[in-house]
N, CA and C of each residue as an Amber inpcrd file, in Angstrom:
protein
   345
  -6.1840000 -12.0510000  11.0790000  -5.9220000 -10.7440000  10.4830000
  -4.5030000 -10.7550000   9.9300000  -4.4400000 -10.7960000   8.7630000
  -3.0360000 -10.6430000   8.1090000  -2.3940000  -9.6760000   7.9070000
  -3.2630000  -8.4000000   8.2060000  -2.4280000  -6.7210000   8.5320000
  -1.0570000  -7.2070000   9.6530000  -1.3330000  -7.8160000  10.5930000
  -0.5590000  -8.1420000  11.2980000   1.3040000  -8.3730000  10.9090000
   0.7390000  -9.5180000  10.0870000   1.9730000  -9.9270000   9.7300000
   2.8500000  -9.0190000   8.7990000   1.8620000  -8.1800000   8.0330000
   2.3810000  -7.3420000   6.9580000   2.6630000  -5.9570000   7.8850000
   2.1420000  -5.5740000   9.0310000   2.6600000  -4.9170000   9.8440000
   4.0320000  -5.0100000  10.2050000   4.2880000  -6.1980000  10.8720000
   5.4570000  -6.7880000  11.6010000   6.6970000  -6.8290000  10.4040000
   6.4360000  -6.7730000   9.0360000   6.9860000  -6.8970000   7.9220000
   7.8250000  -5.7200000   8.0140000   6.6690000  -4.6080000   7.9260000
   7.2340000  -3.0880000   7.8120000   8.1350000  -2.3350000   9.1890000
   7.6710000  -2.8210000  10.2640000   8.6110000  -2.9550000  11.4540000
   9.7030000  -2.9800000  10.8750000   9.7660000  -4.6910000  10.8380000
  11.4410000  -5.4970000  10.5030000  11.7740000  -4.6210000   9.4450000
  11.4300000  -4.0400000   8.4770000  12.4190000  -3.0600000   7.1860000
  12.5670000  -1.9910000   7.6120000  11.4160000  -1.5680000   7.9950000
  11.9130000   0.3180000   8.2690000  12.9550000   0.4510000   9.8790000
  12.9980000  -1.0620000  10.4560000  14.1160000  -0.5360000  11.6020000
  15.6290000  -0.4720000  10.9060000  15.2170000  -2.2500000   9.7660000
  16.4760000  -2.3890000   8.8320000  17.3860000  -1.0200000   8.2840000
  16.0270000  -0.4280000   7.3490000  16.4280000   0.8240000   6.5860000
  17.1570000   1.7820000   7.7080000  16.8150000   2.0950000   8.7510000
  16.9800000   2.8710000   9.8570000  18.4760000   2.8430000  10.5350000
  18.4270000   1.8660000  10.4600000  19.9310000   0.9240000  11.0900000
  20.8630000   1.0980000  10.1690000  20.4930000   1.1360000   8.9200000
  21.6390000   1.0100000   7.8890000  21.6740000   2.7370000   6.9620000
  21.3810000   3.6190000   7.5610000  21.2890000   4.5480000   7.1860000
  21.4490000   5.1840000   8.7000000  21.7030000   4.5370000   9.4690000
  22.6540000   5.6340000  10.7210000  21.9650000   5.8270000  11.7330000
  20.8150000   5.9220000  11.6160000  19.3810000   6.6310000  11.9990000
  19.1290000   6.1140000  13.3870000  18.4680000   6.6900000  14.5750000
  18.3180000   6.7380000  15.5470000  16.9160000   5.6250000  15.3690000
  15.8460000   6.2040000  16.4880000  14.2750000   6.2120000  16.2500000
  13.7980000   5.9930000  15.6780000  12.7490000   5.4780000  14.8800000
  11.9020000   6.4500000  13.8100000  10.4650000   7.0140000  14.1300000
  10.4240000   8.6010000  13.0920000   9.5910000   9.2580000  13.8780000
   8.1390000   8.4280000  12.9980000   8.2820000   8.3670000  11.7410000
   7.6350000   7.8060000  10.5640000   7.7640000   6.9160000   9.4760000
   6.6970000   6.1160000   9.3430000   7.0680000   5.0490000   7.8650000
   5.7050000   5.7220000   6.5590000   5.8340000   5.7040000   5.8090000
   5.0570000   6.1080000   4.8680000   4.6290000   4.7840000   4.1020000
   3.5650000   4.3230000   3.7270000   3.3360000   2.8040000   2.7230000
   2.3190000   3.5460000   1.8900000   2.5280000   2.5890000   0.4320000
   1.3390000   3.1470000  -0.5720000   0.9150000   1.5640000   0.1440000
  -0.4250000   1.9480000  -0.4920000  -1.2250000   0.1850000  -0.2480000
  -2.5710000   0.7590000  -1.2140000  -2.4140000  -0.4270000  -2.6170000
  -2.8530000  -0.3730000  -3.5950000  -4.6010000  -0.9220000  -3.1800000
  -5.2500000  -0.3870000  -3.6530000  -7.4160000  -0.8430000  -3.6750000
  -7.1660000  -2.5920000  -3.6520000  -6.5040000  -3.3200000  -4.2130000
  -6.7910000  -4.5900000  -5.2770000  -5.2410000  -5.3220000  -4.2010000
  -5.0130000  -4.8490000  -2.9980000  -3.8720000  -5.3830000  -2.5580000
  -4.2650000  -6.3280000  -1.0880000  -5.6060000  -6.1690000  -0.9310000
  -5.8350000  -6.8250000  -0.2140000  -5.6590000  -6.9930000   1.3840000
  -5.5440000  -5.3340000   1.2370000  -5.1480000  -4.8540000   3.1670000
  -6.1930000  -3.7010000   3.1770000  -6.8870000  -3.7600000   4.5400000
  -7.6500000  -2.9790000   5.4060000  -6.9170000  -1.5450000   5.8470000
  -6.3840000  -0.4510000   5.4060000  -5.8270000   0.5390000   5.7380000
  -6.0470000   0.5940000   7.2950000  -7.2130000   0.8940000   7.9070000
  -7.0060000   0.6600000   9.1760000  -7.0360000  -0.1160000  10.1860000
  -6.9790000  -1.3410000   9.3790000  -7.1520000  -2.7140000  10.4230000
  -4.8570000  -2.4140000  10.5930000  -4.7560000  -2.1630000   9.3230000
  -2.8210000  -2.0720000   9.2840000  -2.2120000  -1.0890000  10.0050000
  -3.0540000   0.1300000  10.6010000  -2.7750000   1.1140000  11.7160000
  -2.6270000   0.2930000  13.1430000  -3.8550000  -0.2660000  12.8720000
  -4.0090000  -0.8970000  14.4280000  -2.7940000  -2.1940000  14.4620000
  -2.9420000  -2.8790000  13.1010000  -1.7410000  -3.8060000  13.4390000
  -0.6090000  -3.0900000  13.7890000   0.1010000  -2.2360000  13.1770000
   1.3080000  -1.0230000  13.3950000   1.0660000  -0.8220000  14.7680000
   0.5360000  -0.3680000  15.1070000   0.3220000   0.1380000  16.7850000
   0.5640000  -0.9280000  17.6800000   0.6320000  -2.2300000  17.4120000
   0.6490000  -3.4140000  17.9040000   2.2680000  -3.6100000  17.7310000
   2.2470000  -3.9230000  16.7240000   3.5270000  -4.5450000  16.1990000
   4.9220000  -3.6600000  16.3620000   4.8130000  -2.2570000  16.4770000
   5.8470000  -1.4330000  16.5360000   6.4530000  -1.4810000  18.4610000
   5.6420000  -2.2290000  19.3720000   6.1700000  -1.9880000  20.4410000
   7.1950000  -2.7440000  20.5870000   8.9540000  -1.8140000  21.5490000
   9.7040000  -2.4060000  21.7070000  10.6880000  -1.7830000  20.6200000
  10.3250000  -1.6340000  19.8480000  11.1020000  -1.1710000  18.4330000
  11.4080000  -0.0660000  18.2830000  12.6780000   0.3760000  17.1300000
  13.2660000   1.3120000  17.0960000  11.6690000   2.5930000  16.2660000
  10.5750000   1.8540000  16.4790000   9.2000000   2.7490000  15.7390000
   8.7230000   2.5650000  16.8670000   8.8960000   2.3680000  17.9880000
   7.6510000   2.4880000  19.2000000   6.5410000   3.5480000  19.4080000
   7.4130000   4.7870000  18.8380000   6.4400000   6.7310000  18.8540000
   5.9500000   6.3300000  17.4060000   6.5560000   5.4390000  16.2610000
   6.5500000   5.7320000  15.1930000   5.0140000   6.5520000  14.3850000
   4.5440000   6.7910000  13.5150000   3.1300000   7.2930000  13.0910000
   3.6870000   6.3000000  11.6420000   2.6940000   5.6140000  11.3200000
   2.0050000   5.1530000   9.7120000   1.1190000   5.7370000   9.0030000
   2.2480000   6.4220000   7.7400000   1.0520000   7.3240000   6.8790000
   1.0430000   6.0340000   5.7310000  -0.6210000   6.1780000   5.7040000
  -0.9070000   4.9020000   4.4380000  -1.3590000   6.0320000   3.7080000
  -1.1430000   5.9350000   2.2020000  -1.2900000   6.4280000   0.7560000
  -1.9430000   5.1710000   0.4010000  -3.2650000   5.4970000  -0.0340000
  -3.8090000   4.2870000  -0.9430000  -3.7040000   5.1720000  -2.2860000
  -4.0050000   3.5880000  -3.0450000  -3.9660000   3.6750000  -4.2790000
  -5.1030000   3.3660000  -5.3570000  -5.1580000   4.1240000  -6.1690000
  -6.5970000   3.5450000  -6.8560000  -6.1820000   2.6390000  -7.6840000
  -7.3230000   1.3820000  -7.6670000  -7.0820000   0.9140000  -9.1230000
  -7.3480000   1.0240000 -10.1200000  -6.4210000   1.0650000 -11.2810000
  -6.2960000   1.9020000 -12.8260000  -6.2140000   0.7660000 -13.5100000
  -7.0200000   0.6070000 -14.6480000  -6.7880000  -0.2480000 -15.9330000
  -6.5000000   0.5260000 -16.8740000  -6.0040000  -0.3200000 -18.1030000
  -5.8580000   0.1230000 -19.6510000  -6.6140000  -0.4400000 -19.8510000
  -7.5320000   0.2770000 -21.1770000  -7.4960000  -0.9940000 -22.6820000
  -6.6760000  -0.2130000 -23.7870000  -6.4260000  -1.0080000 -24.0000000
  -5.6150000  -1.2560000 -25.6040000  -6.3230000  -1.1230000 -26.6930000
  -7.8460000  -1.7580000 -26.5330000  -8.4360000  -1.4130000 -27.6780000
  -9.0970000   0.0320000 -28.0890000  -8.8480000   0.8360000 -27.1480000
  -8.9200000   2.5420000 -26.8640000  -8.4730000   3.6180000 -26.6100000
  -6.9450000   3.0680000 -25.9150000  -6.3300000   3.6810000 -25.1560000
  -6.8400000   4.3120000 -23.9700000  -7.9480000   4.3140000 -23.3140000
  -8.3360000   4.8630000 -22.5450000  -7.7360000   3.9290000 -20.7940000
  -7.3650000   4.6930000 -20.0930000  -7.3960000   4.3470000 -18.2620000
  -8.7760000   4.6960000 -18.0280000  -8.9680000   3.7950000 -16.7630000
 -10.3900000   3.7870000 -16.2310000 -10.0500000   3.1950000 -14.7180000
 -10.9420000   3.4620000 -13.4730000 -10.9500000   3.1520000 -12.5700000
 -11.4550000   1.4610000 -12.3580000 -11.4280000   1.0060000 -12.1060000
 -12.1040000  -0.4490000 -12.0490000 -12.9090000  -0.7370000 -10.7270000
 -12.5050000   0.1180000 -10.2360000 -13.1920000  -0.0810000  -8.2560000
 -13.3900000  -1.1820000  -7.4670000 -14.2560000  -1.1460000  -6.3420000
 -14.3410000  -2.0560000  -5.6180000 -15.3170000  -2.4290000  -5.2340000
 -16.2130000  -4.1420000  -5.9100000 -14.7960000  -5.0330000  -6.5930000
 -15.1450000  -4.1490000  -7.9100000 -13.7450000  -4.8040000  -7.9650000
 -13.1220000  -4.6500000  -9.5250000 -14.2020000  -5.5370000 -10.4290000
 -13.9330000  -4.1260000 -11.1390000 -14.8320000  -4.4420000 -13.1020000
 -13.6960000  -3.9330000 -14.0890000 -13.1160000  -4.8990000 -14.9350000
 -12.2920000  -4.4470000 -16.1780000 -13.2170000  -4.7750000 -17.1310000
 -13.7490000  -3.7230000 -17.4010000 -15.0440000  -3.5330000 -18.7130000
 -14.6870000  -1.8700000 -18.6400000 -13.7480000  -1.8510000 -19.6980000
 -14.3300000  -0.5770000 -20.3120000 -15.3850000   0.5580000 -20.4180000
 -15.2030000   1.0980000 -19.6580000 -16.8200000   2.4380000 -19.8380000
 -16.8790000   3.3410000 -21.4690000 -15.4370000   3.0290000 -21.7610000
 -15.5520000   3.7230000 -23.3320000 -15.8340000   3.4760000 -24.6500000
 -15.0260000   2.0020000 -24.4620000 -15.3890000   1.1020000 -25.6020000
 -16.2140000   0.0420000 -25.8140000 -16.4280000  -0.1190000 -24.0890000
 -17.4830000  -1.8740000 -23.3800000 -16.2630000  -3.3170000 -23.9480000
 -15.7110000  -2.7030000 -24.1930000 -14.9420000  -4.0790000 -24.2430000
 -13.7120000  -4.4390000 -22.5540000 -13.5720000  -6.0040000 -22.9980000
 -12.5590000  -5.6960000 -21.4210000 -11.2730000  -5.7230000 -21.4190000
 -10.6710000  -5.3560000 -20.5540000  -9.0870000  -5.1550000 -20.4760000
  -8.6410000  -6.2760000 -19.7050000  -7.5140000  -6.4420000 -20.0110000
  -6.3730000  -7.4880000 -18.9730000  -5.1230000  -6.6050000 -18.1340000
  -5.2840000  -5.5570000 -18.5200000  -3.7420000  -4.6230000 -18.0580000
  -4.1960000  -3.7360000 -16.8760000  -3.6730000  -4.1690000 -15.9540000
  -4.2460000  -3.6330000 -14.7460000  -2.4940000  -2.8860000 -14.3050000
  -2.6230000  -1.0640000 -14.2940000  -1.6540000   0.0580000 -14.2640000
  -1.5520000   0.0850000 -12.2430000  -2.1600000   0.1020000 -11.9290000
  -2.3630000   0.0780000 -10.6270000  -2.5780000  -0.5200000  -9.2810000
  -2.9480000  -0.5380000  -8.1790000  -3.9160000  -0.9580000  -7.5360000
  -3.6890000  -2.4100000  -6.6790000  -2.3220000  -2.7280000  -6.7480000
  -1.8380000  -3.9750000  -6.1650000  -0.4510000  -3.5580000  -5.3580000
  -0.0790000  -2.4510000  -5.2330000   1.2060000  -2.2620000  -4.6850000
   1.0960000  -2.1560000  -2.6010000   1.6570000  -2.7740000  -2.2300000
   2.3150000  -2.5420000  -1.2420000   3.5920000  -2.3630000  -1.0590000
   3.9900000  -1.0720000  -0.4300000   5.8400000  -1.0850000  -0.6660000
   6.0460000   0.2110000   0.3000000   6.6800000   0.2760000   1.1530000
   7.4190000   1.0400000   1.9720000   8.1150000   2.1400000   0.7820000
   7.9160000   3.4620000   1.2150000   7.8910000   4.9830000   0.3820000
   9.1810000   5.5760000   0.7850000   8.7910000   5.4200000   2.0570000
   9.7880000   6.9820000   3.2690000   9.8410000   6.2900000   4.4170000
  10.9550000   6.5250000   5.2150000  10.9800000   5.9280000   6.5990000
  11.7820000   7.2640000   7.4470000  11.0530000   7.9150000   8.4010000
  11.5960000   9.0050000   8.9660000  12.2930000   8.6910000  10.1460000
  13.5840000   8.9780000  10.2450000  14.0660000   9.1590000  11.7680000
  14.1960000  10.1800000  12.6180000  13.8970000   9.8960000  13.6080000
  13.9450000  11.3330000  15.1110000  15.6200000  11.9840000  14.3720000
  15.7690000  13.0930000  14.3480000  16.9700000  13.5200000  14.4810000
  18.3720000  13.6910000  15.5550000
């Protein structure tokens, strides 16, 4: 399970961020985690729940924000969902796109500390 490691990731930054911004605890970390990024939203709770013991997030709570994935085409201008799995075929024009707007991000948002 590689939530794990990407767990233990967000640990090690949001204590970083925490530490270097003064901060006690933390009460919360916030993550977007994109459709097309290749993490289990709640397999990454349970890793979090794992991985935060000991740490300045031990109470911590993980709010995951997913993300949809969004294409362009160019040959329409139109955005379109691509889903899961992913289809970049156009529903407007039937042609396919390469420009994918969305749907791959993992990245730490907000990191809350106890006051």
């Amino acid at each position: 399970m590689h939530e794990l490691s990407i767990a233990t990731a967000i640990v090690e930054q949001a204590g970083e961020i925490a530490r270097a911004d003064g901060g006690g605890d933390v009460s919360s970390v916030t993550v977007r985690v994109g459709e097309l990024a290749g993490v289990v939203p709640d397999a990454l709770c349970f890793a979090f729940e794992v991985a935060r013991d000991g740490t300045l997030l031990a109470s911590a709570d993980l709010v995951v924000e997913q993300v949809t994935a969004v294409a362009w085409c160019g040959g329409c201008a139109e955005e379109f969902a691509v889903g899961m799995p992913p289809f970049f075929w156009c529903p407007a024009c039937d042609k396919p796109s390469q420009d994918l707007r969305s749907g791959r991000e993992l990245e730490i948002t907000a990191v809350e500390s106890v006051p």
